[in-house]
Amino acid sequence: MPSPAATIGDIAGEARDLGRDLFLRRYRAPRLIRTGVSGSLAVKGGAFRTVDERRDTATPSSTRIVPEAQVWVVEKRLPTFPDKITVGRADNNDIVIVDPGVSKLQAYFLAKGTEFLLADAGSRNGTTLDLLPLTAMAPRPVSGGQVIGFGHTVSALFCTSEILWQLATSNLVR
């Protein structure tokens, strides 16, 4: 059984304790932050909401990420598919997203040095990158700040360590 995902609130607390340099060393691998419901199923106040859409005067154009938002490490965890970092709802994936709208094997990342590629694994509900559908088994480059949709129900922000630091230490996490 995979370990539970961390939350951005946990990471924000650790960022305050560690300081920038130690934080960036500890969080070298990219992360996915669950930002809520993707696509047309995004229902304000829905069960999957991890983004607070309220605005405040200090940051009028920002979207706040609630502290309970799940965070997954994008790294190889299991020996299956040795060249791929797999994403899906089954326990034999490197990144397990427990959600009925996510396929057992939804998508996969390929690590090429410090760059990452993302492909849909032929899933039933598809995978998107910045709202554009990915073709099954056709890896596309992914970079920090892009939003990935897994099926019709889960969206996640792809974060480099620097973006994770900025989010964790900003007033966007509340």
mmCIF file of C-alpha atoms in Angstrom:
data_model
loop_
_atom_site.group_PDB
_atom_site.id
_atom_site.type_symbol
_atom_site.label_atom_id
_atom_site.label_comp_id
_atom_site.label_asym_id
_atom_site.label_seq_id
_atom_site.Cartn_x
_atom_site.Cartn_y
_atom_site.Cartn_z
ATOM 1 C CA MET A 1 0.000 0.000 0.000
ATOM 2 C CA PRO A 2 1.466 3.418 -0.921
ATOM 3 C CA SER A 3 2.176 5.947 1.779
ATOM 4 C CA PRO A 4 -0.318 8.798 1.996
ATOM 5 C CA ALA A 5 0.474 11.921 0.054
ATOM 6 C CA ALA A 6 1.866 14.877 1.948
ATOM 7 C CA THR A 7 -0.086 18.121 2.018
ATOM 8 C CA ILE A 8 1.049 21.553 0.919
ATOM 9 C CA GLY A 9 0.351 22.717 4.481
ATOM 10 C CA ASP A 10 2.883 20.170 5.814
ATOM 11 C CA ILE A 11 5.422 21.311 3.240
ATOM 12 C CA ALA A 12 4.799 25.002 4.002
ATOM 13 C CA GLY A 13 5.525 24.351 7.689
ATOM 14 C CA GLU A 14 8.716 22.534 6.792
ATOM 15 C CA ALA A 15 9.783 25.353 4.442
ATOM 16 C CA ARG A 16 9.558 27.852 7.311
ATOM 17 C CA ASP A 17 11.685 25.560 9.507
ATOM 18 C CA LEU A 18 14.339 24.657 6.923
ATOM 19 C CA GLY A 19 15.034 27.879 5.061
ATOM 20 C CA ARG A 20 15.453 28.142 1.299
ATOM 21 C CA ASP A 21 18.761 26.319 0.700
ATOM 22 C CA LEU A 22 17.957 23.254 2.818
ATOM 23 C CA PHE A 23 14.411 23.153 1.453
ATOM 24 C CA LEU A 24 15.616 23.149 -2.182
ATOM 25 C CA ARG A 25 18.106 20.360 -1.406
ATOM 26 C CA ARG A 26 15.474 18.238 0.347
ATOM 27 C CA TYR A 27 12.790 18.785 -2.308
ATOM 28 C CA ARG A 28 14.862 18.258 -5.473
ATOM 29 C CA ALA A 29 12.373 15.981 -7.244
ATOM 30 C CA PRO A 30 9.389 17.692 -8.879
ATOM 31 C CA ARG A 31 6.004 17.489 -7.196
ATOM 32 C CA LEU A 32 2.362 17.396 -8.252
ATOM 33 C CA ILE A 33 0.013 19.528 -6.151
ATOM 34 C CA ARG A 34 -3.620 18.554 -6.407
ATOM 35 C CA THR A 35 -5.402 21.752 -7.288
ATOM 36 C CA GLY A 36 -8.885 20.315 -7.410
ATOM 37 C CA VAL A 37 -11.369 19.189 -9.971
ATOM 38 C CA SER A 38 -10.394 19.516 -13.619
ATOM 39 C CA GLY A 39 -12.463 20.306 -16.675
ATOM 40 C CA SER A 40 -16.205 20.703 -16.708
ATOM 41 C CA LEU A 41 -16.709 18.878 -13.410
ATOM 42 C CA ALA A 42 -15.144 21.688 -11.387
ATOM 43 C CA VAL A 43 -17.943 22.408 -8.956
ATOM 44 C CA LYS A 44 -17.435 25.207 -6.489
ATOM 45 C CA GLY A 45 -17.600 23.699 -3.029
ATOM 46 C CA GLY A 46 -17.356 20.148 -4.416
ATOM 47 C CA ALA A 47 -15.840 17.213 -2.612
ATOM 48 C CA PHE A 48 -12.536 17.444 -4.454
ATOM 49 C CA ARG A 49 -11.995 21.188 -4.034
ATOM 50 C CA THR A 50 -8.497 21.981 -2.811
ATOM 51 C CA VAL A 51 -8.379 25.480 -4.243
ATOM 52 C CA ASP A 52 -9.984 28.407 -2.465
ATOM 53 C CA GLU A 53 -11.272 30.788 -5.119
ATOM 54 C CA ARG A 54 -11.896 33.668 -2.707
ATOM 55 C CA ARG A 55 -9.834 36.736 -3.423
ATOM 56 C CA ASP A 56 -8.299 39.168 -1.017
ATOM 57 C CA THR A 57 -7.101 42.712 -1.551
ATOM 58 C CA ALA A 58 -3.421 41.838 -1.095
ATOM 59 C CA THR A 59 -3.451 39.369 -3.997
ATOM 60 C CA PRO A 60 -6.535 40.134 -6.081
ATOM 61 C CA SER A 61 -5.658 37.888 -9.020
ATOM 62 C CA SER A 62 -4.365 34.906 -7.078
ATOM 63 C CA THR A 63 -5.952 31.583 -6.335
ATOM 64 C CA ARG A 64 -5.186 30.258 -2.886
ATOM 65 C CA ILE A 65 -4.290 26.602 -2.408
ATOM 66 C CA VAL A 66 -5.794 25.168 0.764
ATOM 67 C CA PRO A 67 -3.314 23.554 3.192
ATOM 68 C CA GLU A 68 -4.993 20.137 2.769
ATOM 69 C CA ALA A 69 -4.085 19.958 -0.942
ATOM 70 C CA GLN A 70 -2.294 16.653 -1.614
ATOM 71 C CA VAL A 71 1.290 16.669 -2.903
ATOM 72 C CA TRP A 72 2.888 13.721 -4.716
ATOM 73 C CA VAL A 73 6.586 13.238 -5.509
ATOM 74 C CA VAL A 74 7.339 12.646 -9.190
ATOM 75 C CA GLU A 75 9.910 9.876 -8.803
ATOM 76 C CA LYS A 76 10.332 6.163 -9.428
ATOM 77 C CA ARG A 77 9.052 4.238 -6.406
ATOM 78 C CA LEU A 78 8.388 0.695 -7.650
ATOM 79 C CA PRO A 79 10.218 -1.748 -9.962
ATOM 80 C CA THR A 80 7.316 -2.068 -12.434
ATOM 81 C CA PHE A 81 7.873 -0.256 -15.753
ATOM 82 C CA PRO A 82 11.493 0.649 -14.848
ATOM 83 C CA ASP A 83 11.776 3.496 -17.375
ATOM 84 C CA LYS A 84 8.444 5.138 -16.445
ATOM 85 C CA ILE A 85 7.074 6.987 -13.421
ATOM 86 C CA THR A 86 3.504 5.729 -13.505
ATOM 87 C CA VAL A 87 0.352 7.529 -12.350
ATOM 88 C CA GLY A 88 -2.987 5.874 -11.646
ATOM 89 C CA ARG A 89 -5.405 4.676 -9.009
ATOM 90 C CA ALA A 90 -3.913 1.161 -8.633
ATOM 91 C CA ASP A 91 -1.443 0.559 -5.804
ATOM 92 C CA ASN A 92 1.256 -0.632 -8.209
ATOM 93 C CA ASN A 93 1.782 2.910 -9.586
ATOM 94 C CA ASP A 94 4.563 5.237 -8.482
ATOM 95 C CA ILE A 95 1.989 8.005 -7.933
ATOM 96 C CA VAL A 96 -1.323 6.690 -6.635
ATOM 97 C CA ILE A 97 -4.345 8.961 -7.021
ATOM 98 C CA VAL A 98 -7.343 7.415 -5.303
ATOM 99 C CA ASP A 99 -10.194 8.713 -7.430
ATOM 100 C CA PRO A 100 -12.784 6.805 -9.500
ATOM 101 C CA GLY A 101 -12.243 9.122 -12.487
ATOM 102 C CA VAL A 102 -8.586 8.118 -12.734
ATOM 103 C CA SER A 103 -7.707 4.896 -14.571
ATOM 104 C CA LYS A 104 -5.744 2.084 -12.934
ATOM 105 C CA LEU A 105 -2.855 3.174 -15.171
ATOM 106 C CA GLN A 106 -3.674 6.731 -16.229
ATOM 107 C CA ALA A 107 -0.425 8.305 -17.414
ATOM 108 C CA TYR A 108 3.335 8.162 -17.041
ATOM 109 C CA PHE A 109 6.325 10.474 -16.802
ATOM 110 C CA LEU A 110 9.676 9.854 -18.439
ATOM 111 C CA ALA A 111 12.708 11.470 -16.792
ATOM 112 C CA LYS A 112 15.363 12.618 -19.263
ATOM 113 C CA GLY A 113 18.091 14.119 -17.093
ATOM 114 C CA THR A 114 16.469 17.152 -15.460
ATOM 115 C CA GLU A 115 13.624 17.279 -17.995
ATOM 116 C CA PHE A 116 10.345 15.413 -17.773
ATOM 117 C CA LEU A 117 7.956 14.132 -20.413
ATOM 118 C CA LEU A 118 4.324 13.169 -19.802
ATOM 119 C CA ALA A 119 2.114 10.767 -21.753
ATOM 120 C CA ASP A 120 -1.368 9.389 -21.389
ATOM 121 C CA ALA A 121 -1.196 5.604 -20.941
ATOM 122 C CA GLY A 122 -4.297 4.917 -23.039
ATOM 123 C CA SER A 123 -6.624 5.804 -20.171
ATOM 124 C CA ARG A 124 -10.404 5.808 -20.476
ATOM 125 C CA ASN A 125 -10.888 9.465 -19.466
ATOM 126 C CA GLY A 126 -7.702 10.939 -20.928
ATOM 127 C CA THR A 127 -4.908 13.136 -19.641
ATOM 128 C CA THR A 128 -4.466 16.837 -20.410
ATOM 129 C CA LEU A 129 -1.565 19.266 -20.218
ATOM 130 C CA ASP A 130 -2.726 22.872 -19.786
ATOM 131 C CA LEU A 131 -6.221 21.704 -20.876
ATOM 132 C CA LEU A 132 -4.923 20.211 -24.149
ATOM 133 C CA PRO A 133 -5.526 16.449 -24.517
ATOM 134 C CA LEU A 134 -2.472 14.234 -24.719
ATOM 135 C CA THR A 135 -2.291 11.509 -27.336
ATOM 136 C CA ALA A 136 -1.930 8.041 -25.819
ATOM 137 C CA MET A 137 1.668 6.821 -25.633
ATOM 138 C CA ALA A 138 3.031 10.065 -27.155
ATOM 139 C CA PRO A 139 5.193 11.786 -24.500
ATOM 140 C CA ARG A 140 5.173 15.607 -24.388
ATOM 141 C CA PRO A 141 7.570 17.869 -22.438
ATOM 142 C CA VAL A 142 6.179 19.160 -19.143
ATOM 143 C CA SER A 143 7.630 22.035 -17.154
ATOM 144 C CA GLY A 144 7.066 23.771 -13.845
ATOM 145 C CA GLY A 145 3.804 25.658 -13.584
ATOM 146 C CA GLN A 146 1.845 23.551 -16.067
ATOM 147 C CA VAL A 147 -1.492 22.054 -15.034
ATOM 148 C CA ILE A 148 -2.083 18.358 -15.661
ATOM 149 C CA GLY A 149 -5.565 16.848 -15.780
ATOM 150 C CA PHE A 150 -5.917 13.168 -14.909
ATOM 151 C CA GLY A 151 -9.291 11.969 -16.189
ATOM 152 C CA HIS A 152 -12.198 14.331 -15.692
ATOM 153 C CA THR A 153 -11.846 14.714 -11.948
ATOM 154 C CA VAL A 154 -8.275 15.495 -10.875
ATOM 155 C CA SER A 155 -6.066 18.417 -11.787
ATOM 156 C CA ALA A 156 -2.559 18.966 -10.466
ATOM 157 C CA LEU A 157 0.121 21.621 -10.773
ATOM 158 C CA PHE A 158 3.541 20.316 -11.868
ATOM 159 C CA CYS A 159 6.072 22.019 -9.577
ATOM 160 C CA THR A 160 9.824 22.242 -9.686
ATOM 161 C CA SER A 161 11.566 22.671 -6.333
ATOM 162 C CA GLU A 162 11.762 26.435 -6.878
ATOM 163 C CA ILE A 163 8.040 26.745 -7.620
ATOM 164 C CA LEU A 164 7.265 24.542 -4.607
ATOM 165 C CA TRP A 165 9.390 26.859 -2.420
ATOM 166 C CA GLN A 166 7.602 29.926 -3.762
ATOM 167 C CA LEU A 167 4.182 28.384 -3.108
ATOM 168 C CA ALA A 168 5.119 27.050 0.327
ATOM 169 C CA THR A 169 6.443 30.396 1.528
ATOM 170 C CA SER A 170 3.829 32.642 -0.093
ATOM 171 C CA ASN A 171 0.469 33.710 1.205
ATOM 172 C CA LEU A 172 -1.191 31.571 -1.497
ATOM 173 C CA VAL A 173 -1.370 28.564 0.847
ATOM 174 C CA ARG A 174 -4.161 29.141 3.393
#
